[in-house]
Tab-separated table of C-alpha atoms and ligand atoms in Angstrom:
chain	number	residue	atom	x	y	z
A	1	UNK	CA	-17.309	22.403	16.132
A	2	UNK	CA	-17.687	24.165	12.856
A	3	UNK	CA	-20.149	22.192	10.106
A	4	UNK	CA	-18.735	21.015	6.697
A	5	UNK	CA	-21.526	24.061	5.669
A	6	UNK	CA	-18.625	26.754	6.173
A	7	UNK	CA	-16.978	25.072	3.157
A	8	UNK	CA	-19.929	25.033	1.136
A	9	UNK	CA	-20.507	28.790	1.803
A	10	UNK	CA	-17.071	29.409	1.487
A	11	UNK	CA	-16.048	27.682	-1.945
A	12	UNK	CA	-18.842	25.776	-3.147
A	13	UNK	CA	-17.005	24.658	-5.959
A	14	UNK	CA	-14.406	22.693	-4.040
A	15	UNK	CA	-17.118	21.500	-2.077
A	16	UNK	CA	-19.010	19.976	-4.870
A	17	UNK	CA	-16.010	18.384	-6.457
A	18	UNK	CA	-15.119	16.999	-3.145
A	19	UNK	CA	-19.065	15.646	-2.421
A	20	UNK	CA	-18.764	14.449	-6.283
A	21	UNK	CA	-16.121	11.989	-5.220
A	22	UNK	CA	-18.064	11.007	-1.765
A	23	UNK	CA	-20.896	9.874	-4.269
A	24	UNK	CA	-18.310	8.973	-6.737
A	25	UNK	CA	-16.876	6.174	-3.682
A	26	UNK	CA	-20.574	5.735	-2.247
A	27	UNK	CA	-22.197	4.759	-5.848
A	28	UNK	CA	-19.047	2.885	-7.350
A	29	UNK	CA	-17.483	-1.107	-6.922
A	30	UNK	CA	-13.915	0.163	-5.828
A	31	UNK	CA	-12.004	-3.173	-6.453
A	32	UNK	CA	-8.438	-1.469	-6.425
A	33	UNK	CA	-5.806	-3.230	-4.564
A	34	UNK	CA	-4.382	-0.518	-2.828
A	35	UNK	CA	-7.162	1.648	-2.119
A	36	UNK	CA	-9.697	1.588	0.971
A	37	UNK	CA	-12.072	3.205	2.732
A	38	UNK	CA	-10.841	5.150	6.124
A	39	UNK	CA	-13.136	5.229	9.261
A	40	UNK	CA	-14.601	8.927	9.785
A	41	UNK	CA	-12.774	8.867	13.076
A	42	UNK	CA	-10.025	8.829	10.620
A	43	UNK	CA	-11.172	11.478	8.306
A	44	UNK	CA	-12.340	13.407	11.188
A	45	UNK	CA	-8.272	13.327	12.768
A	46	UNK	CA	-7.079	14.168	9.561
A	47	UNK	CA	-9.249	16.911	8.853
A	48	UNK	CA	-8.504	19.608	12.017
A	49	UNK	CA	-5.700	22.106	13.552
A	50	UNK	CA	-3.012	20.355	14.051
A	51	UNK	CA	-2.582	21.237	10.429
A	52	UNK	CA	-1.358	24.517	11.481
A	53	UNK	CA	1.636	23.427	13.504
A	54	UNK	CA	5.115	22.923	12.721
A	55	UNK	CA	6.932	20.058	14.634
A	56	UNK	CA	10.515	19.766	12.463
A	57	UNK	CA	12.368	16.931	15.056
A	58	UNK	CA	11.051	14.057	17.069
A	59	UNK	CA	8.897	14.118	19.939
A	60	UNK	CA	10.448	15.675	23.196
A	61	UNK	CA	13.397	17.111	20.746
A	62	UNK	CA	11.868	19.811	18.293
A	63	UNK	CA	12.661	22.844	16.564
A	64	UNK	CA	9.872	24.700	17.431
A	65	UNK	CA	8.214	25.767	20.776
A	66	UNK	CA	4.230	24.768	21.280
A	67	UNK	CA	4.528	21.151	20.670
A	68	UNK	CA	3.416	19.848	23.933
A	69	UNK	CA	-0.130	18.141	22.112
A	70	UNK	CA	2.098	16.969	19.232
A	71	UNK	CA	4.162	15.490	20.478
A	72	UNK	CA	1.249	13.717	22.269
A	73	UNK	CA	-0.218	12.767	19.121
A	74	UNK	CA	3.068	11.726	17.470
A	75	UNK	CA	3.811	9.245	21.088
A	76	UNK	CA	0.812	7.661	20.680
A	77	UNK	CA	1.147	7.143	17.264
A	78	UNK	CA	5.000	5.260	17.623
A	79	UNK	CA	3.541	3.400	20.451
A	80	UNK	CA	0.427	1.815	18.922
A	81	UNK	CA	2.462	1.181	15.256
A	82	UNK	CA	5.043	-0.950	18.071
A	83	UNK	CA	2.441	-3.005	19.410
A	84	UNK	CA	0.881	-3.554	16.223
A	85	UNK	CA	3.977	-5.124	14.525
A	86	UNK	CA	5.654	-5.843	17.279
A	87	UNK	CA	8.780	-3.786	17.038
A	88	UNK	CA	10.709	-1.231	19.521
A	89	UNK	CA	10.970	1.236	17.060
A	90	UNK	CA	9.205	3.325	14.823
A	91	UNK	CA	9.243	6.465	12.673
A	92	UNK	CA	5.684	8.042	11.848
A	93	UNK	CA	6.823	10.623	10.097
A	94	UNK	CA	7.578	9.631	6.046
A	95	UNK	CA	4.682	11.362	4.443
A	96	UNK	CA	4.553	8.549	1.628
A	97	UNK	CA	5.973	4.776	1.103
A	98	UNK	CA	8.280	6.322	-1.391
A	99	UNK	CA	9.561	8.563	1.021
A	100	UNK	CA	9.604	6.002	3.526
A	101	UNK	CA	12.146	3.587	1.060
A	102	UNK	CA	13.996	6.601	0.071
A	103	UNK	CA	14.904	7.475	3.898
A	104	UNK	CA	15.659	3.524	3.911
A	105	UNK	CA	18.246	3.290	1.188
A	106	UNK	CA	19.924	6.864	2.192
A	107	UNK	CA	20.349	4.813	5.607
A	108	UNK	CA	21.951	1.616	4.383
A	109	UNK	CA	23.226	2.711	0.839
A	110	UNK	CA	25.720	4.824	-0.532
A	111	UNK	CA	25.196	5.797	-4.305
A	112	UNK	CA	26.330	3.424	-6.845
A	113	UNK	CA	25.977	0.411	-4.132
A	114	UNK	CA	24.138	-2.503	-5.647
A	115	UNK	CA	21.262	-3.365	-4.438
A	116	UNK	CA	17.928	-6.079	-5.695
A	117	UNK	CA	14.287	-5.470	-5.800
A	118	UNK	CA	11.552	-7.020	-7.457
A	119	UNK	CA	10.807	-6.032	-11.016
A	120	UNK	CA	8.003	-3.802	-11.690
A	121	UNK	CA	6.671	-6.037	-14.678
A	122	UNK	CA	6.845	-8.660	-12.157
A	123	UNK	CA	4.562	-7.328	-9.379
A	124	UNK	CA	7.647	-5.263	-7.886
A	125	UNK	CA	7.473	-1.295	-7.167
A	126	UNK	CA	8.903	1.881	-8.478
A	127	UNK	CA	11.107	2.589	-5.939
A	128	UNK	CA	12.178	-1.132	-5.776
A	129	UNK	CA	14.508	-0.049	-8.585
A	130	UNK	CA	12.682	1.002	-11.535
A	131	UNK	CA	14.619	2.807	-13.858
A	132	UNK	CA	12.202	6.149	-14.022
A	133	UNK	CA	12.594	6.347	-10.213
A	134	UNK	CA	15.100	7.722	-8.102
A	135	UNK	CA	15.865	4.296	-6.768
A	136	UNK	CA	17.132	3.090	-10.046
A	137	UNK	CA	19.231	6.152	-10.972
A	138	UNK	CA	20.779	6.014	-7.613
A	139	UNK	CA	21.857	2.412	-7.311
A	140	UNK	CA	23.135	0.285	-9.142
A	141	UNK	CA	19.963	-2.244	-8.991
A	142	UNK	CA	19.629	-5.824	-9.760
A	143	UNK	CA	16.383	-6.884	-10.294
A	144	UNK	CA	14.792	-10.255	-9.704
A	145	UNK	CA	11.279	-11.700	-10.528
A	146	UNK	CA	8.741	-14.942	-11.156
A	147	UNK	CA	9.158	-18.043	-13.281
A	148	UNK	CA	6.908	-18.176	-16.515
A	149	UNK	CA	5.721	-21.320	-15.632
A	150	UNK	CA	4.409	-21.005	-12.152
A	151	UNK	CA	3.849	-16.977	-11.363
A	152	UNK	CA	5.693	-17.108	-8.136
A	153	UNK	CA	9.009	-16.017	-7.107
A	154	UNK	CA	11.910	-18.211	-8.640
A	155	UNK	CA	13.892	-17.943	-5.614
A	156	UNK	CA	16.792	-20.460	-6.720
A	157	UNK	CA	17.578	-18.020	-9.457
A	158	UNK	CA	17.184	-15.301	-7.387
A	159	UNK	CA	19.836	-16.799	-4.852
A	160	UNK	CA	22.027	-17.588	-7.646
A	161	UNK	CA	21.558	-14.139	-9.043
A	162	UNK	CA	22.533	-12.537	-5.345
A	163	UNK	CA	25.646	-14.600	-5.335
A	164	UNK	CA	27.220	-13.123	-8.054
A	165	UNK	CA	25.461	-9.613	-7.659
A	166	UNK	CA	26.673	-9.673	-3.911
A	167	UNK	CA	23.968	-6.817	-3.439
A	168	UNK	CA	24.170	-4.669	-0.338
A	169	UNK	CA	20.407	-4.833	0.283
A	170	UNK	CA	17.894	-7.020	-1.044
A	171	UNK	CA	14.293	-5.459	-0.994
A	172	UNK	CA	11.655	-7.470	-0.643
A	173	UNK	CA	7.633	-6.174	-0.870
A	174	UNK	CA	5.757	-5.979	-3.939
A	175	UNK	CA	2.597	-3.958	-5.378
A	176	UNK	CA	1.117	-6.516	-7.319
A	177	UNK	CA	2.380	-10.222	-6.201
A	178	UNK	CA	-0.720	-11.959	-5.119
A	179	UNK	CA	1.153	-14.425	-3.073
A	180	UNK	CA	2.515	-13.874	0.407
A	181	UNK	CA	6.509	-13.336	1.361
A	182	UNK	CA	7.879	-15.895	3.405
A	183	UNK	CA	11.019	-14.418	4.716
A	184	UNK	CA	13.459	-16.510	6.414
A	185	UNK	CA	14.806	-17.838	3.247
A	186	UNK	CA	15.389	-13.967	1.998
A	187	UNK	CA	17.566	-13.684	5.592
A	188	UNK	CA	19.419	-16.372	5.341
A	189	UNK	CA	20.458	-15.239	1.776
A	190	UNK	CA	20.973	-12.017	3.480
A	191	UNK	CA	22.899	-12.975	6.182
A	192	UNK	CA	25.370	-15.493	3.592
A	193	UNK	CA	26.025	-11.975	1.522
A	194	UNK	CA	26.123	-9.820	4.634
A	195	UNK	CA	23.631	-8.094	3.037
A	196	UNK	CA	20.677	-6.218	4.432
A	197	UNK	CA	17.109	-7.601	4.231
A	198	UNK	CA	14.421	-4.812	3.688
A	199	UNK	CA	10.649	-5.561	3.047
A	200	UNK	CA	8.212	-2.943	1.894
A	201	UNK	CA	4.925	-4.018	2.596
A	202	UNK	CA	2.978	-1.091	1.939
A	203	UNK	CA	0.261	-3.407	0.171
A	204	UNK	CA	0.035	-6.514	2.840
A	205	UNK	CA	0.442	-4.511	6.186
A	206	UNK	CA	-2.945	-4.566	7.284
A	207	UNK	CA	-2.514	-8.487	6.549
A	208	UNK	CA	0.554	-8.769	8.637
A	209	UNK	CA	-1.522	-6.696	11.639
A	210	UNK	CA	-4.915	-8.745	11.054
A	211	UNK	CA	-2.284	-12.292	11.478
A	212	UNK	CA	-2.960	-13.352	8.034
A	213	UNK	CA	-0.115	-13.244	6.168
A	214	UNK	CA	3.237	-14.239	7.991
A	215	UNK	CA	5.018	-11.484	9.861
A	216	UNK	CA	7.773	-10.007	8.311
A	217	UNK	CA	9.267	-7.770	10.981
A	218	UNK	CA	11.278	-10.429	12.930
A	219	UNK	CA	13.345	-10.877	9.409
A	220	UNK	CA	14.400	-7.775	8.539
A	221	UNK	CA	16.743	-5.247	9.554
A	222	UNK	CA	13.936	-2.552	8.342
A	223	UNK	CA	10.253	-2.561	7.434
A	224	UNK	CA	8.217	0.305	5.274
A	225	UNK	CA	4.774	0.486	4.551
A	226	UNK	CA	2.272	2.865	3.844
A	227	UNK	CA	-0.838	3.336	5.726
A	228	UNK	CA	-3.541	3.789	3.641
A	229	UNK	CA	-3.900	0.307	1.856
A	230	UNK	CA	-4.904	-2.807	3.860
A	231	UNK	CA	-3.974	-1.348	6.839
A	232	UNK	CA	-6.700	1.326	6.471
A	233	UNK	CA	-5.588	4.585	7.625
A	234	UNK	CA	-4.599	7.942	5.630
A	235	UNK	CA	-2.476	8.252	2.809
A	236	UNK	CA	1.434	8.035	4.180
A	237	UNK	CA	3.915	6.447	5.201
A	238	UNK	CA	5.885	4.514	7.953
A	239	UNK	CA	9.130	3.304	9.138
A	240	UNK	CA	9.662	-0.003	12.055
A	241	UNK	CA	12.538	-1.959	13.300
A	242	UNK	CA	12.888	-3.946	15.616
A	243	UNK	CA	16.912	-2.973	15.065
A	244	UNK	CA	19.295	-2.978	17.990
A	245	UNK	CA	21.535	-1.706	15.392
A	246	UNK	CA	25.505	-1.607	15.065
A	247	UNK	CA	26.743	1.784	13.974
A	248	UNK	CA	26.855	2.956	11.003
A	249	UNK	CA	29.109	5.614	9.208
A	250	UNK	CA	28.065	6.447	6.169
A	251	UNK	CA	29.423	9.466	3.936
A	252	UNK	CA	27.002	13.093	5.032
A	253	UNK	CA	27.035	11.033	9.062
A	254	UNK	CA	29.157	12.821	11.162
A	255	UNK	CA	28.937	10.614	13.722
A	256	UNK	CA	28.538	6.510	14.109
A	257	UNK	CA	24.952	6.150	14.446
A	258	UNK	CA	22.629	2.960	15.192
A	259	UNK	CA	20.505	1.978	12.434
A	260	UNK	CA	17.451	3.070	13.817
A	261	UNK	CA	19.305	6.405	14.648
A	262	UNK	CA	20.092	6.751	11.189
A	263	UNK	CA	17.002	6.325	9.827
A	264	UNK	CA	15.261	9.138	12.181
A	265	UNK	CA	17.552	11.452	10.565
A	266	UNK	CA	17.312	9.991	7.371
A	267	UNK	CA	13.719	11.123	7.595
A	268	UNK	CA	13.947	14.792	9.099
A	269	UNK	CA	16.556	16.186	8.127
A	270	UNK	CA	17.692	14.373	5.256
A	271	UNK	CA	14.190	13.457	2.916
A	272	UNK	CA	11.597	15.983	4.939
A	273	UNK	CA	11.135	18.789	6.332
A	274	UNK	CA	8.111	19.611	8.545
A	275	UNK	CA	5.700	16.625	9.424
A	276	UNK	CA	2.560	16.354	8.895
A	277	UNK	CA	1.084	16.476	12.393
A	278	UNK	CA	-3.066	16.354	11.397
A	279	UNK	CA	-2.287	13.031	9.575
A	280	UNK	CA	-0.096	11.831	12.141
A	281	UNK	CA	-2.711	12.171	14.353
A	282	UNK	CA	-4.832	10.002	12.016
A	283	UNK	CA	-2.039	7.288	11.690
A	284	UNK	CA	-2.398	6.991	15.331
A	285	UNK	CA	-6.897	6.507	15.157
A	286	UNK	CA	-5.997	4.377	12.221
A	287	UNK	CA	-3.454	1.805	14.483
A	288	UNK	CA	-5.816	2.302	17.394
A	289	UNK	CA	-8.585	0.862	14.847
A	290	UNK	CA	-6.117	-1.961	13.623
A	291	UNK	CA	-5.001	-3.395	17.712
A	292	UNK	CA	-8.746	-3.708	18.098
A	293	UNK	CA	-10.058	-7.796	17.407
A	294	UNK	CA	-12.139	-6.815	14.444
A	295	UNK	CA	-9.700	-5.703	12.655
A	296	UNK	CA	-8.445	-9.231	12.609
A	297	UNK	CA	-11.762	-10.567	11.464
A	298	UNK	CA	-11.786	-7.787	8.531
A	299	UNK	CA	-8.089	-9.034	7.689
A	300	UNK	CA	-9.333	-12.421	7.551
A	301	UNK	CA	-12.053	-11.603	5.219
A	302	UNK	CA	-10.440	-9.592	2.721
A	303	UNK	CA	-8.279	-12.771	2.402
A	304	UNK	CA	-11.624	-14.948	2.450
A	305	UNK	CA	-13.073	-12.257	-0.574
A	306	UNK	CA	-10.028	-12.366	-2.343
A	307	UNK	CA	-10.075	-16.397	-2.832
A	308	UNK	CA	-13.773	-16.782	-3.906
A	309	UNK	CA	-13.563	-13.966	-6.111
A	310	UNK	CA	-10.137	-15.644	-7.422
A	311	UNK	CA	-11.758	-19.099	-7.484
A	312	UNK	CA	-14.953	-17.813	-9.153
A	313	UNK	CA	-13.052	-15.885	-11.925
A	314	UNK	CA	-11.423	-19.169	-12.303
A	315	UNK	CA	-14.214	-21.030	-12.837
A	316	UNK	CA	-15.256	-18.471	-15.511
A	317	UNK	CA	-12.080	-19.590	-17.439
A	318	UNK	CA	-10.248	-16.374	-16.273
A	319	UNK	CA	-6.064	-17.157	-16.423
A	320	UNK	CA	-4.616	-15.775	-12.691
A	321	UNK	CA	-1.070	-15.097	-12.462
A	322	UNK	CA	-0.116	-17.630	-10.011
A	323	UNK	CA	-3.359	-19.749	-10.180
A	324	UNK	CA	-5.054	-17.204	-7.727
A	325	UNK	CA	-4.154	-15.716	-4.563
A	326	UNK	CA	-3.043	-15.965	-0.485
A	327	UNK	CA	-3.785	-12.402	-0.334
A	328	UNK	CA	-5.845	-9.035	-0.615
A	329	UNK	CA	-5.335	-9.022	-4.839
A	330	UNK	CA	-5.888	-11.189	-8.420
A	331	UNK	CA	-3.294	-10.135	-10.735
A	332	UNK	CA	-5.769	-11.333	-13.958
A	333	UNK	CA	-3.869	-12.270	-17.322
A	334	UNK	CA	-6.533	-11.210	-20.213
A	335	UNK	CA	-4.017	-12.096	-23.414
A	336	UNK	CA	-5.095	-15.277	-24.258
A	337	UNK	CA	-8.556	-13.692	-24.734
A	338	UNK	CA	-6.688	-10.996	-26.667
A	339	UNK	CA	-7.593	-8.563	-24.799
A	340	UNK	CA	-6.003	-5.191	-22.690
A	341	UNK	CA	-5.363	-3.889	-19.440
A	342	UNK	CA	-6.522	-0.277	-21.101
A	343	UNK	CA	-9.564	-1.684	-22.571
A	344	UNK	CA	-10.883	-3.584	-19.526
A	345	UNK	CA	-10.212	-0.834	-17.078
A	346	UNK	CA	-11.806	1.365	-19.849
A	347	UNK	CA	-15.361	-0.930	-19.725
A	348	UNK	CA	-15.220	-1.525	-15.901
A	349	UNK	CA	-15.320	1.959	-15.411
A	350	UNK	CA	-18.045	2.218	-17.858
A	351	UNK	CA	-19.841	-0.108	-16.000
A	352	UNK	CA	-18.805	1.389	-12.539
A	353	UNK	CA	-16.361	-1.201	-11.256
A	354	UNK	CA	-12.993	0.573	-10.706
A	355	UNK	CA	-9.801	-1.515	-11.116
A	356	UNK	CA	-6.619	-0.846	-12.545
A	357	UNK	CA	-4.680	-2.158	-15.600
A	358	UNK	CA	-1.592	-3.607	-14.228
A	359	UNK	CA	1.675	-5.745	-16.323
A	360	UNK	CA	1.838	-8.993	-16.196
A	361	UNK	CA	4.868	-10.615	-15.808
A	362	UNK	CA	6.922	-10.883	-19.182
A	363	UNK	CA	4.052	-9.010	-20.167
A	364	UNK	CA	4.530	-7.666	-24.402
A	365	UNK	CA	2.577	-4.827	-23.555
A	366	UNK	CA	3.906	-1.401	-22.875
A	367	UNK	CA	3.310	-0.270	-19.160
A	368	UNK	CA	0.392	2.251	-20.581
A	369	UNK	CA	-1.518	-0.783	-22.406
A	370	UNK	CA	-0.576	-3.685	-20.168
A	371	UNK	CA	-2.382	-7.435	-20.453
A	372	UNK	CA	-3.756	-7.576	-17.230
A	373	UNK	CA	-5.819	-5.972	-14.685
A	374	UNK	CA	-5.046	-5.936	-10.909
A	375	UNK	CA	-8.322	-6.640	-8.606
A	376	UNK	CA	-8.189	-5.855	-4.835
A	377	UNK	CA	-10.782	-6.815	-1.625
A	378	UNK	CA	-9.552	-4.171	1.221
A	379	UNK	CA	-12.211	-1.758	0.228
A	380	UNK	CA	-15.275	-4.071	-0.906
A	381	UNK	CA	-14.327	-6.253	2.505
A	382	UNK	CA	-14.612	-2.479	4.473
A	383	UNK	CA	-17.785	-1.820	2.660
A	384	UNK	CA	-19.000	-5.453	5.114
A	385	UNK	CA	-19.035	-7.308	1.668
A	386	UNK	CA	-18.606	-11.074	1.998
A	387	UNK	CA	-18.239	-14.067	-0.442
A	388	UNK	CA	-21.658	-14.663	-1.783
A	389	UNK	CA	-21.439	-10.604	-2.932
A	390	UNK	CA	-17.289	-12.100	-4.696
A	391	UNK	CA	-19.819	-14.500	-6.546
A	392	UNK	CA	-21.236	-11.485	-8.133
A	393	UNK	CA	-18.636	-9.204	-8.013
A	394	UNK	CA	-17.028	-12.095	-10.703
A	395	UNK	CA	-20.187	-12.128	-12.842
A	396	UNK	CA	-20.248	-8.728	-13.243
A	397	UNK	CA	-16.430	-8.299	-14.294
A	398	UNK	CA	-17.308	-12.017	-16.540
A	399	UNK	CA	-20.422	-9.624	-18.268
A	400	UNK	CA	-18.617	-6.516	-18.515
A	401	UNK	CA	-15.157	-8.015	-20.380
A	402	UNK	CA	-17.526	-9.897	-22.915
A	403	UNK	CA	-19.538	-6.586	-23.626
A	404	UNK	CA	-16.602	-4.207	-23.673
A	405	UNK	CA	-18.085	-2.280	-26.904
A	406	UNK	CA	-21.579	-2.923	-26.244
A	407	UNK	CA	-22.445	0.692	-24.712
A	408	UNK	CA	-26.009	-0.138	-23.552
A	409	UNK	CA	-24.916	-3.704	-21.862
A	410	UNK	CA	-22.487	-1.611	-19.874
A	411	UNK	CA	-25.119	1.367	-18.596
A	412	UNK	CA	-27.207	-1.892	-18.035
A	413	UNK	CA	-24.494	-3.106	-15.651
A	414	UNK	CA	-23.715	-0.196	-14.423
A	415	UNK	CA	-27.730	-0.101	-12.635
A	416	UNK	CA	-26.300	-3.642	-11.242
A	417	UNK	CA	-23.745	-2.528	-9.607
A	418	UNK	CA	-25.424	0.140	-8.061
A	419	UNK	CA	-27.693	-1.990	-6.705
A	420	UNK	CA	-25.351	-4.503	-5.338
A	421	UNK	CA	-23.207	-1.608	-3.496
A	422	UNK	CA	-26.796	0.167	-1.876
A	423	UNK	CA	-27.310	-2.528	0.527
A	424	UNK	CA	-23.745	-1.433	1.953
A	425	UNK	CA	-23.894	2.514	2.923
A	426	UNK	CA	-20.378	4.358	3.068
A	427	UNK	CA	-20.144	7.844	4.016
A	428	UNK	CA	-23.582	9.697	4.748
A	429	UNK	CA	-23.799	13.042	4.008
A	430	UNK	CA	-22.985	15.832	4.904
A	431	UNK	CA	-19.733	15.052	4.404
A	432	UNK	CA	-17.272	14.790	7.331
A	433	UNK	CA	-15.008	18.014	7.152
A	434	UNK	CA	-14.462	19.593	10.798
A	435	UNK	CA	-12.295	21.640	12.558
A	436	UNK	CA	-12.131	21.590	15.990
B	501	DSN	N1	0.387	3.073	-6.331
B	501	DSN	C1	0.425	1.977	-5.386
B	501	DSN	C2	-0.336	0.807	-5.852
B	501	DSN	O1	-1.349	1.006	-6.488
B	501	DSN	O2	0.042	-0.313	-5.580
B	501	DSN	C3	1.797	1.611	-4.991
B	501	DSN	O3	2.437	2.718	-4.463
C-alpha cells in the first residue's frame, strides 16, 4: 500500500490544491443538485492500477491481451447496474452522460432525423437538443417544456406538438425539473408515432435505485444516466435496456444489429476509444453500495430533505417553480424579489453555501445571469443531514439573499455554516489517494 505521503513528497503543489478542495467539501454547505459525496471505498477503486490498462472491446472480447482482472471488474460492474434497475443489459463503459446520449442517438438516429427533448430553459439538458451542443446541430430537434401557470410538464401540448413533429425519438430526463417522470403516458405517445422513448436520468437515478421515484426502465427502449449524482458513485456514465431489440440497419452498420448490439458499438468503436477501467471498477463499489438497504433509506431522505427545505423556503415567501418538489432539487424563482441567479450564487458562496444559478422557465434572463437558483439534497442527505438541519439550511439561504451586499453579515454566516456542517465529518485526513 503506498501512503497519499508519496504525493506530497512528490508534487506538493498538486497535493495542496487537491487537500484545499477536501477542506474546501469538508468546511462548505454543498447544496448542488447534481453533486455528492462518494464513499472512500469509492475513491479508494478509483484511485489505483487499473489505470494503467487498456481494455478497447467488451469483456471476454478485447483488443488487448492481460485483461483477465478487467474484465472481472467490468462483469461485476454490468451485473450489479442489472440488478439495480432491473434490466438484462448494460453498457459501463460511456465515460460521461453526454457520451452516454451521444452513443444513444448514433444508435437510433440518423442525422437530420427529428427528434424532442426538453428545453434547457425549462429544466431540460444540453444534449437534450440545445442548440450549442452536438445534439442540436445534429438533429433536427423539437423541443417541448412546462406551462407558465403550473411549472410542470404541459403534456397535452407536448402530444399535440409530437403529432405533427412525428419525431423519431422523444427524450425524456431533465437536469433541473423538480418533479418526477411518469412514463407510460410518454410510451404510449411513443408507441402511436412509432417513435422511440429514451429517458436520461442522470439526475434521479439514485431515486429510481433507492424506490422513490417511479421506475423508468420498463418504459423505454433505452435508459442513460450518469453515476455520480444521486446515485453516488464517480463521475461517468452508463447505458441499460432491458431491449430484446429488432434489428437495426442504420447507415456506417454493416450488418442488422439488435438495439442493444448497436449501442455496444455505438460506445467502443463509434464515441470511445479505451475505457476507463480504474473508474469502472468504482462504478461497480458504487452499485454494490446502492443494492445494499441503506441506500434506500438515504434515497428516501434526500426526498424527505428536499420537501422540508422546499416547504420551509416556502414559508419564507420563497416562489418554487412548481410549488416545490417530489424530488432531490428546488428550482427557486428569485424575480419577483428582483433579484439574480449570478448575484445569489455570488452571496451563497460568500457565505459558504454552494448552489448554482440555474433558468427558470421563460426565464428573461440570459443563461449567464439567470432568475433562479437550483438547490439539491444528495450531498447534505450523504453528509447524515436530516430535516430539522433543512430548517436551517432555509434560514441561512432566507439571511444570506436579504444581506447579499452586506459583507460582514455574510463572513458572519459564513461561521454558521461552519458550525452547522462540523457536527457531520466528511473525509478525514490524510486524504485517501492509494495505489495498490
Ligand atoms: N451539469 C449537470 C448538472 O449540473 O445538472 C448536468 O450534466
Amino acid at each position: 500500500m503506498v501512503s497519499d505521503k508519496q504525493l506530497q513528497q512528490s508534487d506538493p503543489e498538486i497535493y495542496a490544491t487537491i487537500d484545499r478542495e477536501r477542506i474546501r467539501q469538508n468546511n462548505g454547505l454543498e447544496l448542488i443538485a447534481s453533486e455528492n459525496f462518494v464513499s472512500t471505498a469509492v475513491l479508494e477503486a478509483m484511485g489505483n492500477v487499473m489505470t494503467n490498462k487498456y481494455a478497447e472491446g467488451l469483456p471476454g472480447h478485447r483488443y488487448y491481451g492481460g485483461c483477465e482482472c478487467v474484465d472481472e471488474a467490468e462483469r461485476f460492474a454490468i451485473d450489479r447496474a442489472c440488478r439495480l434497475f432491473g434490466c438484462r443489459w448494460a453498457n459501463v463503459q460511456p465515460h460521461s452522460g453526454a457520451q452516454a446520449n451521444m452513443s444513444l442517438y448514433y444508435t437510433l438516429l440518423k442525422p437530420g432525423d427529428t427528434f424532442m427533448g426538453m428545453d434547457l430553459a425549462h429544466g431540460g439538458h444540453l444534449t437534450h437538443g440545445s442548440p450549442v451542443n452536438f445534439s442540436g446541430r445534429t438533429y433536427h430537434v423539437v423541443s417541448y417544456g412546462v406551462a407558465k401557470e403550473t411549472g410542470r410538464i404541459d403534456f397535452d401540448l407536448l402530444a399535440k406538438t409530437a403529432r405533427e413533429a412525428k419525431p423519431k425519438l422523444i427524450m425524456t430526463g431533465s437536469s433541473a425539473y423538480p418533479r418526477v417522470w411518469e412514463l407510460a403516458k410518454f410510451r404510449e405517445l411513443a408507441d402511436e408515432l412509432g417513435a422511440y422513448l429514451v429517458c436520461d436520468m442522470a439526475h434521479f437515478a439514485g431515486l429510481v435505485a433507492g424506490k422513490v421515484h417511479p421506475d423508468v426502465v420498463p418504459f423505454c427502449h433505452v435508459v442513460s444516466t450518469t453515476t455520480h449524482k444521486t446515485l453516488r458513485g464517480p463521475r461517468g456514465g452508463l447505458l441499460i435496456s432491458n431491449e430484446p431489440g429488432g434489428e437495426l440497419l442504420l447507415p456506417g452498420m454493416l450488418k442488422p444489429k439488435t438495439i442493444t448490439e448497436a449501442l455496444d458499438s455505438w460506445v467502443f468503436p463509434g464515441v470511445q476509444g479505451g475505457p476507463l477501467m480504474h473508474v469502472i471498477a468504482a462504478k461497480a463499489v458504487a452499485f454494490g453500495e446502492a443494492l445494499q438497504p441503506e441506500f434506500k433509506t438515504y434515497a428516501q431522505q434526500v426526498v424527505k430533505n428536499a420537501k422540508v427545505l422546499a416547504e420551509s423556503l416556502l414559508s419564507l415567501g420563497y416562489t418554487l417553480v412548481s410549488g416545490g418538489t417530489d424530488t432531490h432539487l428546488i428550482l427557486m424563482d428569485l424575480s419577483s424579489k428582483g433579484w439574480t441567479g449570478k448575484a445569489a450564487e455570488k452571496a451563497l458562496e460568500k457565505a459558504g453555501i454552494t448552489v448554482n444559478k440555474n433558468m427558470v422557465p421563460f426565464d428573461p434572463q440570459k443563461p449567464m445571469t439567470t432568475s433562479g437558483i437550483r438547490i439539491g439534497t444528495p450531498a447534505v442527505t450523504t453528509r447524515g443531514m436530516g430535516e430539522a438541519d433543512m430548517k436551517k439550511i432555509a434560514s441561512v439561504i432566507d439571511k444570506t439573499l436579504k444581506n447579499m451586499e452586506n459583507e460582514a453579515v455574510l463572513t458572519t454566516i459564513k461561521s454558521e455554516v461552519a458550525e452547522l456542517v462540523r457536527s457531520f465529518p466528511l473525509y478525514p485526513k490524510p486524504l485517501v489517494l492509494r495505489g495498490v
